[in-house]
């Protein structure tokens, strides 16, 4: 194995840089029309009257759809973790600010935009439910997957009551919106009862199911195409209203329709990370050993659907604690339905848990790294299973070494750089390794190249590249001889690209398909009297550079091109299927990491700058060190953003989101990210997790990052900020 692991450039890099990679909104179709959504301006109430006359009369307008004339479609979800109830112009009820209430279709985008501004809607408003802190909530059945929303092992109350040292704190995280560079976009076209949709999505098959349900047609009648995604981060993991509305509009006007969300609409109906209020109590012995952990999570959902931010899942397994209770409560609000956002649960939850661990370290007078080491879980205490592999200790030591943790003076507010306060913080990271059934198809041609197909997605992560590497490795051909295609429901089925599962799921399918294509080509050669390999034993064969040869006599061989050139069809095709085995019952599977941050705080202005950040992560086998590092760094940057920048603000009286744009919703720019910012790959060999030995890497980079920065801010200032983001006014 030599190609796999190589830090090669993205195979799709050239297409992206030259603009020839085609994103959903760029799909050219003859007769294309343009749809623009009109959104509600109140969070709760009913539509009293719609005046669409001016919009309908405006030049170029083809249709104005409202609840009064929209075709009937199914708006309730049917199945699946990613499916959502959608507001599809089926009734006059307004359930949240920015809910779609009309769709205008015109012959140009500008005319559609203009006409959308002419739609007049009068509302009867009702009192919105807006308070997470005071709203009435309930315990959902599950916090995540099959996990119960109320969990306890041991007896937390008794252990906490008897603990030498007690920490009892509440941490809060705000609503955050994903805002990928590429806004959500859909181009929809009907041919009779057959629908084709070009959609920015993390799951072509999930979107296909949702559209089939909405229109009451068989999934086979829906094709979803998505060769490129400009970032998703969870927001494109579900099919949202605009995708169905685009298809509805296309059917109504009998022409293809393009619907692209404007940036402010990215704060409307495409999900977000819900706000959380998290109480964490830690009971410990004087030596820092934990005896109990309580993690209560209160998060918001919408009044018409349920999403649970599973912030306490990591608390169940991260440390060796005998007594643990975790509780999820969701509070339905007049807000859009939240969704998965990069490391859903782990990112928000690690801020609370890893801040509390830092508070414990000061309370017992220990180095924060030492407290974590003393509570290291050698096996998973929640599942009572061994880890498939775990290199957290190595992550701590590699991270501490590269960061220079030994420079840290233990006491808070004890380090200075001129007039600035200096602080250093650490936090643990973990993310579960997920995997779903996936398939791939490999076609080997007589020109010696391989064409590989899989119904998966590349969110910008590098999926095209690593899957090309896996196929090339198994086939014994150069990466440049592989053409990989994805993002189409006409290809073999793959799961949603969420939960950091794409490589573990699809990579193993590509590996199986490529290996069986290789084996079939070998079989053809061995059985072909015209081949110099005729009659030899398959066990004696090796493949390299597109040539099949005898391991002991490399001069005796045959090329794929020659073998397939003699084959009647001129090509062979093999399908590979991979699905989770019973590893889940034998092992707990997680990636682990350690985050280190150094800050400078201006004591008069309260401004925080991160000057150095080091992450060290162990995620099994790394297929491409370059794209993997980018994933880790991207997650860490987002952690910095979570710590210092991001918050979606809702006006408490009107219930309207006030900063739905990238001027007022702050995200980091290059200057916010220090040049001293590095992610290290800790080597890890995991023979148990799946055949390729890969764990997910897309999400772990954000986990713990905000806590490491918050802990550094405390170390610098002596002020503990438990409410994200850490803004200057909270420090002065
Ligand atoms: Mo990820 S938030 O599961 O797309």
XYZ file of C-alpha atoms and ligand atoms in Angstrom:
736
model
C 0.000 0.000 0.000
C 1.728 3.139 -1.113
C -0.705 5.416 -2.930
C -3.103 5.377 -0.049
C -1.938 7.833 2.551
C -0.034 9.909 0.035
C -0.685 13.647 0.457
C -1.612 14.073 -3.207
C -3.381 17.157 -4.531
C -7.127 17.047 -5.012
C -8.021 15.271 -8.218
C -10.832 17.804 -8.704
C -8.661 20.781 -7.766
C -8.088 21.935 -11.319
C -11.790 21.877 -12.128
C -12.558 23.917 -9.051
C -9.834 26.477 -9.640
C -10.717 26.922 -13.316
C -14.441 27.143 -12.637
C -15.367 24.092 -14.668
C -16.648 22.164 -11.659
C -20.379 22.626 -12.011
C -22.363 23.388 -8.881
C -26.158 22.973 -8.673
C -26.987 26.633 -9.382
C -24.827 26.572 -12.511
C -26.817 23.835 -14.231
C -27.796 25.146 -17.668
C -31.168 23.945 -18.935
C -33.090 25.196 -21.947
C -36.111 27.288 -20.976
C -34.911 27.762 -17.412
C -37.046 29.982 -15.183
C -36.148 31.560 -11.863
C -37.895 31.163 -8.542
C -37.509 33.422 -5.521
C -38.995 32.621 -2.124
C -40.911 35.154 -0.078
C -40.462 34.569 3.639
C -42.594 35.432 6.647
C -41.748 38.525 8.655
C -43.304 37.282 11.889
C -42.442 34.215 13.999
C -45.980 33.131 14.889
C -49.492 33.676 13.605
C -51.600 33.107 10.522
C -51.748 34.631 7.091
C -54.852 36.835 7.070
C -54.630 37.939 3.452
C -52.334 37.640 0.470
C -52.203 40.330 -2.177
C -50.247 38.923 -5.081
C -51.821 41.152 -7.727
C -48.888 43.505 -8.224
C -46.415 40.647 -8.282
C -48.518 38.667 -10.757
C -48.783 41.696 -13.082
C -45.054 42.470 -12.936
C -43.184 41.910 -16.175
C -41.765 38.486 -16.772
C -43.695 36.842 -13.946
C -44.968 33.362 -14.758
C -46.475 32.279 -11.452
C -46.932 33.313 -7.856
C -47.513 30.369 -5.543
C -48.974 30.854 -2.072
C -50.958 28.632 0.291
C -54.040 29.706 -1.679
C -53.000 28.117 -4.951
C -50.010 25.846 -4.269
C -50.520 22.226 -5.360
C -51.117 19.783 -2.514
C -47.991 17.911 -1.450
C -47.004 15.838 1.582
C -45.239 18.088 4.079
C -44.686 15.573 6.860
C -41.561 13.474 7.020
C -41.965 9.777 6.615
C -38.801 8.131 7.839
C -35.135 8.532 8.505
C -32.983 10.550 10.862
C -32.358 13.280 8.307
C -35.917 13.790 7.126
C -37.843 16.862 8.328
C -41.344 18.269 8.426
C -41.352 21.061 5.865
C -43.433 24.211 5.429
C -44.568 23.834 1.811
C -47.283 26.482 1.353
C -49.914 23.979 2.474
C -51.621 26.091 5.141
C -51.850 29.643 6.435
C -50.008 28.993 9.684
C -46.739 30.815 10.336
C -44.506 28.873 12.697
C -41.236 30.823 12.511
C -39.576 33.953 11.202
C -38.466 33.551 7.568
C -40.817 30.653 6.818
C -41.512 30.406 3.067
C -44.942 31.942 2.394
C -44.800 32.457 -1.370
C -42.721 31.527 -4.384
C -42.480 33.815 -7.390
C -41.376 32.408 -10.750
C -40.243 34.698 -13.553
C -38.221 34.580 -16.750
C -35.166 36.192 -15.155
C -33.724 36.147 -11.670
C -33.946 39.938 -11.399
C -37.607 40.032 -12.353
C -38.404 37.249 -9.924
C -36.577 39.103 -7.159
C -38.402 42.330 -7.953
C -41.802 40.656 -8.098
C -41.137 38.827 -4.822
C -40.771 42.240 -3.183
C -44.270 43.146 -4.419
C -46.085 40.283 -2.697
C -48.104 41.784 0.163
C -49.030 39.559 3.084
C -51.124 40.590 6.079
C -50.728 38.535 9.227
C -52.722 37.898 12.368
C -49.940 37.567 14.850
C -49.939 35.421 17.941
C -47.575 35.376 20.892
C -44.444 33.476 19.897
C -42.630 30.986 22.124
C -39.078 32.340 22.115
C -37.449 31.518 25.437
C -35.236 28.492 25.741
C -34.603 29.246 29.407
C -38.244 29.618 30.420
C -40.189 27.670 27.816
C -41.655 24.339 28.812
C -39.733 21.402 27.477
C -39.885 17.649 27.426
C -37.527 14.691 27.337
C -37.496 13.294 23.805
C -37.459 9.529 23.366
C -33.918 9.562 22.041
C -31.064 12.011 22.305
C -29.309 10.557 19.262
C -29.919 7.387 17.263
C -31.082 4.758 19.736
C -29.606 6.528 22.766
C -32.190 7.258 25.453
C -32.485 10.945 26.325
C -32.202 10.159 30.034
C -29.219 7.985 30.932
C -27.693 6.993 34.249
C -25.036 4.613 35.413
C -24.274 4.262 39.116
C -25.789 6.793 41.495
C -24.836 10.356 40.652
C -26.677 12.070 43.508
C -25.082 9.943 46.212
C -21.612 10.130 44.693
C -21.794 13.898 44.211
C -23.072 14.418 47.772
C -20.094 12.534 49.128
C -17.470 14.062 46.809
C -14.467 15.958 48.233
C -14.593 18.533 45.475
C -17.723 19.720 43.715
C -18.113 21.702 40.510
C -21.651 22.785 39.563
C -21.820 25.144 36.615
C -24.072 26.150 33.755
C -22.714 26.828 30.285
C -24.617 28.269 27.357
C -24.092 28.202 23.624
C -25.998 30.336 21.108
C -27.794 29.606 17.863
C -25.249 29.366 15.057
C -25.924 29.120 11.321
C -23.773 27.030 8.986
C -23.303 29.455 6.106
C -21.319 27.338 3.651
C -19.790 29.363 0.814
C -22.226 27.801 -1.641
C -25.774 28.730 -0.687
C -28.444 26.080 -0.989
C -29.630 25.812 -4.576
C -31.969 23.636 -6.581
C -32.653 23.309 -10.293
C -35.701 21.150 -10.946
C -37.179 19.833 -14.176
C -40.056 17.469 -14.925
C -40.501 15.147 -17.850
C -44.045 13.883 -17.415
C -44.044 12.169 -14.035
C -40.268 11.946 -13.859
C -38.435 14.566 -11.843
C -34.764 15.481 -12.166
C -33.241 17.738 -9.546
C -29.790 19.311 -9.465
C -29.391 20.075 -5.813
C -26.735 21.218 -3.375
C -27.033 18.318 -0.966
C -25.061 16.074 1.344
C -27.253 13.135 0.393
C -28.637 12.579 -3.085
C -30.578 9.498 -1.989
C -32.135 11.206 1.054
C -33.233 14.094 -1.144
C -34.655 11.637 -3.628
C -36.756 9.930 -0.917
C -38.056 13.251 0.380
C -39.087 14.404 -3.088
C -40.763 11.074 -3.821
C -42.732 11.365 -0.572
C -43.690 14.985 -1.208
C -45.073 14.311 -4.679
C -46.348 10.786 -4.053
C -44.255 9.241 -6.804
C -41.907 6.236 -6.699
C -38.278 7.049 -5.838
C -37.322 5.541 -9.187
C -39.104 8.504 -10.806
C -36.770 10.969 -9.118
C -33.161 11.558 -10.070
C -30.996 13.782 -7.880
C -27.663 15.019 -9.205
C -24.955 16.735 -7.192
C -21.391 16.417 -8.470
C -20.022 19.271 -6.326
C -20.946 20.814 -3.004
C -19.482 24.080 -1.773
C -19.612 23.089 1.880
C -22.483 21.622 3.826
C -21.468 21.071 7.458
C -24.820 19.386 8.158
C -27.084 22.061 6.693
C -27.306 20.130 3.435
C -27.801 16.803 5.183
C -31.590 17.087 4.938
C -33.873 18.059 2.080
C -35.410 21.408 2.992
C -38.460 23.304 1.810
C -36.782 25.179 -1.049
C -35.891 21.937 -2.845
C -39.477 20.702 -2.787
C -40.787 24.181 -3.638
C -38.495 24.399 -6.674
C -39.861 21.078 -7.928
C -43.416 22.183 -7.135
C -42.893 25.413 -9.080
C -41.344 23.575 -12.028
C -44.374 21.345 -12.227
C -46.726 24.331 -11.959
C -45.070 26.375 -14.722
C -44.185 23.311 -16.827
C -40.638 24.578 -17.268
C -37.350 23.986 -15.454
C -36.985 26.154 -12.352
C -33.900 27.373 -10.545
C -34.176 28.429 -6.909
C -31.089 29.748 -5.108
C -31.197 31.042 -1.560
C -29.947 34.567 -0.963
C -27.500 34.823 1.942
C -30.142 36.168 4.374
C -32.305 33.166 3.493
C -29.486 30.929 4.706
C -30.703 31.997 8.173
C -34.247 30.919 7.350
C -35.237 27.360 6.583
C -32.090 25.291 6.193
C -31.269 24.414 9.783
C -28.878 25.736 12.393
C -27.186 24.667 15.600
C -29.734 25.167 18.357
C -28.933 27.182 21.453
C -28.118 25.106 24.519
C -28.188 25.599 28.264
C -26.013 22.940 29.838
C -25.563 22.229 33.516
C -22.529 20.148 34.369
C -21.685 18.910 37.835
C -18.446 17.106 38.588
C -17.782 15.297 41.841
C -14.135 14.419 42.439
C -11.652 13.184 44.975
C -8.914 15.558 46.083
C -6.499 13.879 43.673
C -8.712 14.952 40.769
C -10.286 11.566 40.121
C -13.900 11.945 39.081
C -16.567 10.137 41.095
C -19.611 11.614 39.356
C -20.681 13.620 36.323
C -24.080 15.109 35.632
C -24.734 16.711 32.252
C -28.165 18.256 31.705
C -28.768 19.648 28.229
C -31.600 21.971 27.338
C -31.842 22.743 23.638
C -34.430 24.254 21.365
C -36.455 22.595 18.667
C -39.278 23.935 16.478
C -42.986 23.740 17.281
C -43.525 21.468 14.270
C -40.605 19.041 14.401
C -38.067 17.574 16.810
C -34.317 17.912 16.695
C -32.193 17.099 19.725
C -28.702 18.564 20.127
C -26.977 15.533 21.656
C -24.470 17.511 23.712
C -24.064 14.957 26.476
C -23.210 11.907 24.387
C -19.467 12.399 24.806
C -19.925 12.769 28.565
C -21.021 9.137 28.708
C -17.707 7.822 27.391
C -14.906 10.376 27.532
C -13.715 9.760 31.091
C -13.603 6.798 33.457
C -16.384 7.926 35.787
C -18.436 5.340 37.712
C -21.520 7.532 38.227
C -22.868 9.459 35.240
C -26.265 10.917 34.440
C -27.111 12.719 31.217
C -30.468 14.288 30.428
C -31.735 15.937 27.277
C -34.650 18.335 27.331
C -35.973 19.998 24.201
C -38.032 23.167 24.210
C -40.264 23.809 21.176
C -39.951 27.418 20.015
C -41.280 29.544 17.191
C -38.063 29.116 15.275
C -37.093 27.007 12.298
C -36.165 23.394 12.944
C -32.515 23.056 14.022
C -30.275 20.434 12.484
C -26.874 18.785 12.548
C -24.013 21.266 12.497
C -20.421 20.061 12.397
C -20.002 17.641 15.290
C -23.598 18.088 16.442
C -23.579 17.524 20.186
C -19.857 16.965 20.572
C -18.965 20.558 19.690
C -21.472 22.252 21.998
C -21.165 19.545 24.656
C -17.381 19.603 24.742
C -17.476 23.323 25.473
C -19.429 22.569 28.655
C -17.700 19.368 29.762
C -14.166 20.485 28.950
C -14.689 23.880 30.567
C -15.923 22.093 33.684
C -12.851 19.808 33.629
C -10.703 22.937 33.550
C -12.594 24.354 36.520
C -11.953 21.077 38.332
C -8.232 21.300 37.585
C -8.013 24.693 39.314
C -10.178 23.456 42.186
C -7.830 20.556 42.939
C -4.664 22.468 42.020
C -3.595 20.217 39.171
C -2.399 20.813 35.636
C -5.492 20.581 33.360
C -3.710 17.980 31.250
C -2.907 15.918 34.335
C -6.567 15.919 35.445
C -7.527 14.501 32.078
C -4.837 11.840 32.250
C -5.971 10.800 35.725
C -9.475 10.212 34.377
C -8.441 8.518 31.154
C -10.949 5.840 30.100
C -9.025 2.741 29.037
C -12.263 1.192 27.809
C -15.679 2.687 27.058
C -17.443 2.963 30.438
C -20.868 3.525 28.864
C -20.855 0.547 26.516
C -18.492 -1.549 28.633
C -16.584 -2.406 25.496
C -12.949 -2.015 24.557
C -12.139 0.767 22.136
C -11.326 -0.489 18.636
C -8.240 1.677 19.102
C -7.523 4.734 21.188
C -4.509 7.018 21.019
C -5.682 9.859 23.214
C -2.590 9.689 25.440
C -0.403 10.100 22.354
C -2.563 13.030 21.233
C -2.056 14.718 24.615
C 1.697 14.188 24.535
C 2.252 15.074 20.873
C 0.001 18.122 21.205
C 1.629 19.306 24.435
C 5.084 18.886 22.954
C 4.353 20.730 19.696
C 2.431 23.419 21.508
C 4.998 23.953 24.234
C 2.603 23.296 27.104
C 5.541 23.258 29.538
C 5.811 27.058 29.101
C 2.547 27.459 30.970
C 2.720 28.964 34.460
C -0.017 27.188 36.444
C -1.700 30.113 38.203
C -4.378 32.103 36.341
C -3.543 35.699 35.346
C 0.128 35.072 35.955
C 1.571 35.369 32.444
C 2.061 38.615 30.548
C 3.344 39.852 27.251
C 3.852 43.583 27.687
C 0.435 44.966 28.523
C -1.388 41.859 27.357
C -2.484 38.907 29.452
C -1.265 35.525 28.235
C -3.228 32.311 28.652
C -2.977 28.694 27.587
C -5.760 26.128 27.559
C -6.304 22.514 26.671
C -9.301 20.314 25.929
C -9.981 16.750 24.816
C -11.719 15.870 21.591
C -13.617 12.803 20.501
C -16.040 11.858 17.759
C -17.704 8.498 17.130
C -16.802 6.447 14.084
C -19.943 5.841 12.069
C -20.510 3.702 9.037
C -23.482 2.817 6.847
C -24.111 0.463 3.954
C -22.693 1.744 0.672
C -21.988 0.468 -2.814
C -19.706 1.337 -5.702
C -19.172 0.236 -9.270
C -15.824 -0.146 -11.022
C -15.521 -0.364 -14.798
C -12.129 -1.382 -16.169
C -11.555 -0.510 -19.819
C -9.215 -1.757 -22.520
C -7.311 1.534 -22.377
C -6.179 0.501 -18.916
C -8.252 3.091 -17.072
C -10.884 2.613 -14.416
C -14.160 4.457 -14.196
C -15.625 4.341 -10.686
C -19.164 5.327 -9.707
C -20.670 5.834 -6.272
C -23.820 7.647 -5.199
C -22.003 9.639 -2.563
C -21.032 13.291 -2.196
C -17.858 15.366 -1.933
C -18.620 18.336 0.310
C -15.221 19.833 -0.385
C -13.636 17.322 1.961
C -11.585 15.451 -0.622
C -13.858 12.458 -1.234
C -13.099 12.396 -4.977
C -9.423 12.271 -4.166
C -9.307 9.632 -1.448
C -11.720 7.335 -3.277
C -9.605 7.639 -6.416
C -6.596 6.696 -4.283
C -8.364 3.664 -2.830
C -9.463 2.472 -6.284
C -5.985 3.016 -7.737
C -4.359 1.180 -4.856
C -6.597 -1.881 -5.078
C -6.385 -2.041 -8.869
C -2.656 -1.393 -9.030
C -2.947 1.537 -11.433
C -1.889 5.193 -11.117
C -4.406 7.628 -9.585
C -4.377 9.480 -12.898
C -5.896 6.389 -14.542
C -8.948 6.537 -12.289
C -11.983 8.598 -13.166
C -14.277 8.870 -10.187
C -17.881 10.009 -10.472
C -20.248 10.655 -7.598
C -23.334 12.645 -6.675
C -26.030 10.943 -8.734
C -28.881 8.641 -7.724
C -28.214 6.708 -10.937
C -25.036 5.434 -9.265
C -24.901 2.700 -6.589
C -26.415 3.829 -3.318
C -24.417 5.644 -0.659
C -25.451 7.186 2.664
C -25.786 10.836 3.621
C -22.377 12.476 3.910
C -22.857 13.252 7.576
C -21.594 11.949 10.867
C -18.074 11.805 9.425
C -19.045 8.494 7.857
C -18.391 8.910 4.139
C -14.879 7.512 3.912
C -15.571 4.588 6.246
C -18.777 3.747 4.378
C -18.024 4.419 0.721
C -14.258 3.876 0.897
C -14.784 0.271 1.910
C -17.291 -0.226 -0.939
C -14.847 1.234 -3.470
C -12.170 -1.051 -2.093
C -14.371 -4.141 -2.482
C -15.475 -3.196 -6.016
C -11.938 -2.418 -7.177
C -10.551 -5.598 -5.698
C -13.177 -7.716 -7.370
C -12.531 -5.994 -10.723
C -8.837 -6.684 -10.270
C -9.484 -10.313 -9.352
C -11.707 -10.735 -12.357
C -9.054 -9.322 -14.658
C -6.509 -11.657 -13.084
C -8.910 -14.560 -13.646
C -9.289 -13.597 -17.295
C -5.513 -13.571 -17.763
C -4.963 -16.889 -16.003
C -7.633 -18.528 -18.132
C -6.560 -16.995 -21.421
C -4.225 -19.151 -23.546
C -3.031 -15.956 -25.238
C -1.770 -14.570 -21.953
C 1.735 -15.310 -20.686
C 0.059 -15.753 -17.287
C -2.084 -18.601 -18.598
C -2.368 -21.491 -16.168
C -0.574 -19.761 -13.296
C -1.903 -19.626 -9.783
C -3.813 -16.512 -8.637
C -1.841 -16.555 -5.376
C 1.384 -15.961 -7.291
C 0.124 -12.724 -8.857
C 0.911 -9.093 -8.127
C -0.408 -5.947 -9.801
C 1.403 -2.658 -10.280
C 1.250 0.219 -12.745
C -1.596 -1.409 -14.632
C 0.320 -4.635 -15.135
C -0.443 -8.059 -13.712
C 2.667 -10.188 -13.190
C 4.173 -13.125 -11.339
C 5.505 -11.956 -8.018
C 8.592 -14.145 -8.320
C 9.172 -13.452 -12.010
C 8.080 -9.865 -12.705
C 9.080 -10.176 -16.369
C 6.147 -12.575 -16.900
C 3.027 -10.467 -17.039
C 0.158 -8.923 -18.902
C -1.419 -5.465 -18.761
C -5.055 -4.627 -17.988
C -5.169 -2.980 -21.406
C -4.029 -6.138 -23.195
C -6.223 -8.467 -21.119
C -9.338 -6.380 -21.677
C -8.417 -5.744 -25.301
C -8.811 -9.475 -25.876
C -12.066 -9.589 -23.861
C -15.207 -9.683 -26.054
C -16.802 -6.701 -24.268
C -13.565 -4.751 -24.049
C -14.339 -3.898 -20.447
C -15.405 -5.463 -17.188
C -17.658 -4.101 -14.511
C -17.765 -5.092 -10.861
C -19.947 -3.854 -8.065
C -18.835 -3.714 -4.458
C -21.018 -3.553 -1.381
C -19.842 -2.799 2.121
C -21.906 -2.655 5.261
C -21.198 -2.509 8.967
C -20.260 -5.894 10.371
C -20.494 -6.917 14.002
C -17.615 -4.625 15.029
C -20.207 -2.425 16.744
C -21.079 -5.146 19.228
C -17.434 -5.930 19.967
C -15.914 -2.451 20.115
C -16.563 1.157 20.939
C -15.288 3.138 17.978
C -14.137 6.730 18.312
C -11.520 9.103 17.012
C -9.719 11.110 19.692
C -7.728 14.285 19.872
C -6.303 17.056 22.016
C -6.658 20.793 21.431
C -4.246 23.414 22.733
C -4.759 27.173 22.470
C -2.795 30.241 23.457
C -4.414 33.659 23.707
C -3.502 37.282 24.311
C -6.150 39.332 26.084
C -6.171 43.104 26.352
C -7.228 43.658 29.970
C -8.687 47.102 29.237
C -10.572 46.325 26.043
C -11.407 42.678 26.705
C -10.337 41.732 23.191
C -9.071 38.196 22.719
C -6.654 37.078 20.043
C -5.745 33.473 19.550
C -2.007 33.508 18.814
C -1.351 29.795 18.624
C -3.378 26.684 18.257
C -2.310 23.057 18.046
C -4.543 20.069 17.531
C -3.342 16.473 17.608
C -5.745 13.861 16.313
C -5.751 10.083 15.949
C -8.383 8.849 13.514
C -7.175 5.480 12.356
C -5.644 5.186 8.936
C -5.288 8.445 7.040
C -5.895 8.042 3.320
C -4.529 11.453 2.327
C -2.475 13.447 4.794
C -3.070 16.687 2.901
C -6.870 16.631 2.720
C -7.012 15.177 6.241
C -4.984 18.051 7.639
C -7.320 20.483 5.875
C -10.301 18.841 7.543
C -8.722 19.116 10.971
C -7.660 22.727 10.437
C -11.100 23.661 9.119
C -12.687 22.228 12.236
C -10.249 24.070 14.494
C -10.907 27.382 12.730
C -14.594 26.813 13.288
C -13.890 26.120 16.952
C -12.123 29.465 17.151
C -15.167 31.023 15.519
C -17.474 29.292 17.983
C -15.360 30.534 20.879
C -15.079 34.161 19.831
C -17.368 35.098 16.949
C -20.562 33.312 16.098
C -24.010 34.072 17.415
C -27.361 34.370 15.671
C -29.386 37.008 17.467
C -33.152 36.915 17.717
C -35.010 40.003 18.866
C -36.784 39.045 22.083
C -39.940 41.051 21.265
C -40.421 40.513 17.548
C -38.892 37.055 17.331
C -37.012 38.122 14.207
C -33.416 37.144 13.492
C -31.518 40.417 13.523
C -28.162 39.577 11.949
C -29.003 37.430 8.934
C -26.006 38.471 6.858
C -22.249 37.981 6.884
C -21.594 41.573 7.963
C -23.369 41.224 11.298
C -22.992 37.463 11.769
C -19.282 37.287 12.439
C -17.103 34.550 11.029
C -13.307 34.528 11.177
C -11.222 35.974 8.391
C -7.592 35.097 7.698
C -6.406 37.734 10.114
C -8.321 36.141 12.988
C -6.471 32.864 12.493
C -2.849 32.884 13.634
C -0.131 31.557 11.354
C 0.939 29.450 14.322
C -1.979 27.093 13.770
C -1.329 23.410 13.193
C -3.011 20.046 13.184
C -0.903 16.940 13.728
C -1.838 13.496 12.558
C -1.062 10.963 15.270
C -0.452 7.612 13.548
C -2.947 4.965 14.529
C -3.466 1.452 13.237
C -6.975 0.137 13.827
C -7.576 -3.400 12.572
C -11.032 -3.562 14.185
C -12.959 -0.543 13.039
C -13.585 -1.502 9.376
C -11.534 -3.204 6.636
C -9.806 0.031 5.539
C -9.058 0.939 9.145
C -10.348 4.501 8.736
C -12.224 6.624 11.257
C -14.048 9.817 10.375
C -12.094 13.058 10.337
C -14.614 15.670 9.166
C -15.961 16.701 12.528
C -13.484 15.964 15.309
C -11.430 19.074 14.482
C -14.042 21.387 15.997
C -14.577 19.290 19.125
C -12.947 20.807 22.192
C -11.545 23.749 20.246
C -13.887 26.333 21.792
C -13.238 24.915 25.262
C -9.461 25.078 24.784
C -9.778 28.775 23.891
C -12.216 29.506 26.731
C -9.841 27.748 29.119
C -6.954 29.811 27.769
C -8.994 32.979 28.307
C -9.584 31.963 31.925
C -5.903 31.215 32.384
C -5.048 34.634 30.974
C -7.621 36.686 32.846
C -8.960 34.731 35.809
C -12.435 35.364 34.386
C -14.456 32.291 33.473
C -16.783 32.959 30.544
C -19.424 30.249 30.441
C -21.534 31.833 27.736
C -20.383 31.676 24.123
C -19.170 33.571 22.237
C -16.518 35.192 24.421
C -17.061 38.830 23.537
C -15.057 41.734 24.939
C -17.876 42.974 27.184
C -17.811 39.677 29.064
C -14.187 40.295 30.068
C -14.272 43.900 31.247
Mo -22.336 16.509 9.687
S -23.001 17.996 10.946
O -23.103 15.146 10.432
O -22.964 16.896 8.180
